[in-house]
Coordinates of C-alpha atoms and ligand atoms in Angstrom, one line a residue:
X1 CA -35.5 105.8 30.8
X2 CA -34.3 106.9 34.2
X3 CA -32.6 103.6 34.7
X4 CA -30.7 103.9 31.4
X5 CA -29.6 107.5 32.4
X6 CA -28.4 106.0 35.7
X7 CA -26.6 103.2 33.9
X8 CA -24.9 105.7 31.6
X9 CA -23.8 107.8 34.6
X10 CA -22.4 104.8 36.4
X11 CA -20.5 103.7 33.2
X12 CA -19.0 107.3 33.0
X13 CA -18.0 107.0 36.7
X14 CA -16.4 103.6 36.1
X15 CA -14.5 104.9 33.1
X16 CA -13.2 107.9 35.1
X17 CA -11.9 105.5 37.8
X18 CA -10.0 103.4 35.2
X19 CA -6.5 102.4 36.4
X20 CA -4.0 105.1 35.6
X21 CA -0.9 104.3 33.5
X22 CA 1.8 102.8 35.7
X23 CA 5.3 104.3 36.0
X24 CA 8.0 102.4 34.3
X25 CA 10.9 100.6 35.9
X26 CA 14.4 100.6 34.4
X27 CA 17.1 98.4 35.8
X28 CA 19.9 100.4 37.6
X29 CA 22.1 97.8 39.1
X30 CA 22.4 94.7 41.3
X31 CA 24.4 95.2 44.5
X32 CA 26.0 92.9 47.1
X33 CA 26.5 94.7 50.4
X34 CA 28.9 93.3 53.0
X35 CA 28.3 94.0 56.7
X36 CA 30.2 93.2 59.8
X37 CA 28.6 91.7 62.9
X38 CA 25.6 93.8 64.1
X39 CA 25.8 95.7 67.4
X40 CA 22.6 94.8 69.2
X41 CA 20.9 97.7 70.8
X42 CA 18.1 95.5 72.3
X43 CA 14.3 95.9 72.3
X44 CA 13.4 99.5 72.3
X45 CA 9.9 101.0 72.5
X46 CA 9.8 100.9 68.7
X47 CA 11.3 97.4 68.2
X48 CA 14.5 95.6 68.1
X49 CA 17.3 97.8 66.9
X50 CA 20.6 96.7 65.4
X51 CA 23.5 98.7 64.2
X52 CA 25.1 97.1 61.1
X53 CA 28.3 98.6 59.8
X54 CA 28.5 98.3 56.0
X55 CA 32.1 97.5 55.2
X56 CA 32.2 96.9 51.4
X57 CA 30.5 95.4 48.4
X58 CA 30.1 95.6 44.7
X59 CA 27.4 96.8 42.3
X60 CA 27.0 96.4 38.6
X61 CA 24.5 97.7 36.1
X62 CA 24.2 99.1 32.6
X63 CA 24.9 102.8 33.6
X64 CA 26.9 102.5 36.8
X65 CA 29.2 99.9 38.5
X66 CA 31.8 100.0 41.2
X67 CA 32.3 99.3 44.9
X68 CA 30.6 100.1 48.2
X69 CA 33.0 101.9 50.4
X70 CA 31.3 102.5 53.7
X71 CA 28.0 103.0 55.4
X72 CA 25.7 102.1 58.3
X73 CA 22.3 100.3 58.6
X74 CA 20.4 101.1 61.8
X75 CA 17.3 99.0 60.9
X76 CA 14.5 98.0 63.1
X77 CA 12.7 94.7 63.6
X78 CA 9.1 95.2 64.8
X79 CA 7.1 92.9 67.1
X80 CA 5.8 91.0 64.1
X81 CA 9.3 90.3 62.9
X82 CA 9.3 92.7 59.9
X83 CA 12.7 94.3 59.3
X84 CA 12.7 97.9 58.2
X85 CA 16.1 98.8 56.8
X86 CA 17.3 102.4 57.4
X87 CA 20.7 102.9 55.8
X88 CA 23.1 105.3 54.3
X89 CA 26.1 104.1 52.3
X90 CA 28.5 105.2 49.6
X91 CA 28.9 103.9 46.1
X92 CA 32.2 104.5 44.4
X93 CA 31.9 104.1 40.6
X94 CA 34.6 102.7 38.3
X95 CA 35.2 106.3 37.0
X96 CA 35.7 107.6 40.5
X97 CA 32.4 109.3 41.4
X98 CA 31.0 109.0 44.9
X99 CA 27.3 108.5 45.3
X100 CA 25.5 108.6 48.7
X101 CA 22.6 106.2 48.9
X102 CA 19.7 106.6 51.4
X103 CA 17.7 103.5 51.9
X104 CA 14.5 103.0 53.8
X105 CA 11.8 100.4 53.6
X106 CA 9.9 97.4 54.9
X107 CA 11.5 94.1 53.9
X108 CA 11.4 92.9 51.2
X109 CA 10.5 96.4 49.7
X110 CA 13.1 99.1 49.7
X111 CA 13.0 102.7 48.6
X112 CA 16.3 104.3 47.5
X113 CA 17.4 107.9 46.8
X114 CA 20.8 109.3 45.7
X115 CA 22.9 112.3 46.3
X116 CA 26.1 113.1 44.3
X117 CA 28.1 116.1 43.2
X118 CA 29.4 114.2 40.1
X119 CA 28.3 115.7 36.9
X120 CA 28.3 112.3 35.2
X121 CA 25.7 111.0 37.7
X122 CA 23.7 114.2 38.4
X123 CA 20.7 112.5 36.9
X124 CA 20.6 110.3 40.0
X125 CA 19.9 113.3 42.2
X126 CA 16.2 113.4 41.1
X127 CA 15.9 109.6 40.7
X128 CA 13.7 107.5 42.9
X129 CA 14.4 103.8 43.0
X130 CA 12.7 100.6 44.1
X131 CA 14.8 97.7 45.3
X132 CA 14.0 94.2 46.4
X133 CA 16.2 91.6 47.9
X134 CA 17.2 90.0 51.1
X135 CA 19.9 88.9 53.4
X136 CA 23.0 86.9 52.3
X137 CA 25.6 85.1 54.4
X138 CA 27.6 88.3 55.0
X139 CA 25.2 91.1 54.2
X140 CA 22.4 91.9 51.8
X141 CA 21.8 91.6 48.0
X142 CA 19.4 93.9 46.2
X143 CA 18.2 94.5 42.6
X144 CA 17.6 98.2 42.1
X145 CA 15.2 99.7 39.6
X146 CA 14.6 103.4 38.7
X147 CA 11.0 104.5 38.7
X148 CA 10.0 107.0 36.0
X149 CA 6.6 108.6 35.4
X150 CA 4.4 107.2 32.7
X151 CA 4.7 108.7 29.3
X152 CA 2.2 111.5 28.8
Ligands
NAG201 C1 26.7 89.3 43.9 O1 27.0 88.0 44.4 C2 26.5 86.9 43.6 C3 26.7 85.6 44.3 O2 28.0 85.5 44.8 C4 27.3 87.0 42.3 O3 26.8 86.0 41.4 C5 27.0 88.3 41.6 O4 27.8 88.5 40.4 C6 27.4 89.5 42.5 N1 27.0 90.7 42.0 C7 27.7 91.8 42.0 C8 27.2 93.0 41.4 O5 28.8 91.8 42.6
NAG202 C1 36.9 97.8 44.1 O1 37.5 97.0 45.0 C2 38.5 96.1 44.4 C3 39.0 95.1 45.3 O2 39.2 95.7 46.6 C4 39.6 97.0 43.8 O3 40.6 96.2 43.1 C5 39.0 98.0 42.8 O4 39.9 98.9 42.3 C6 37.8 98.7 43.4 N1 37.1 99.5 42.4 C7 36.7 100.7 42.6 C8 35.9 101.4 41.5 O5 36.9 101.3 43.7
NAG203 C1 32.9 111.1 33.7 O1 32.9 109.9 33.0 C2 34.1 109.8 32.2 C3 33.9 108.5 31.4 O2 33.7 107.4 32.2 C4 35.3 109.8 33.0 O3 36.5 109.7 32.2 C5 35.4 111.1 33.8 O4 36.5 111.1 34.6 C6 34.1 111.3 34.6 N1 34.1 112.6 35.1 C7 33.8 112.9 36.4 C8 33.8 114.3 36.8 O5 33.4 112.0 37.1

């Protein structure tokens, strides 16, 4: 009797701990970022720091496409060799809007947020995006996905 009550209590506990519904991912765009030669700051107390000027690029997706106009990545490589990007750059859309991108992460995982005054793209101001990718010959390529909460 006692053991069946215990078993029921445990079953309830397990049910309560069931995996919550995951957020959904919607594809925003793919981006090729071009960078000029890094300026090496050397090994600092927090890791090896490089300043990477972002000099151009292109991005394309179902709801926004255009060019990368300018930016800077001041990422850090830690003692284990993990690169943590920290970057700000500007997307210029084909319809003339400017969108500031703030990027942080631990390679190969990147978190992205947006700021824009454009009414056409104001929905990006509350968006949080996940990006994955890696280095290319002249910069970085990323695939960017918007995270949205699970349906209620
Ligand atoms: C990024 O570069 C790759 C390789 O050159 C190319 O296939 C792709 O179309 C480019 N994507 C964009 C958005 O420019
Ligand atoms: C992107 O850059 C290309 C080549 O420099 C240029 O022809 C095009 O007009 C630019 N597009 C935007 C949206 O700025
Ligand atoms: C909004 O998008 C439309 C269609 O692409 C474009 O014609 C218009 O100039 C854009 N407006 C602003 C304020 O960016």
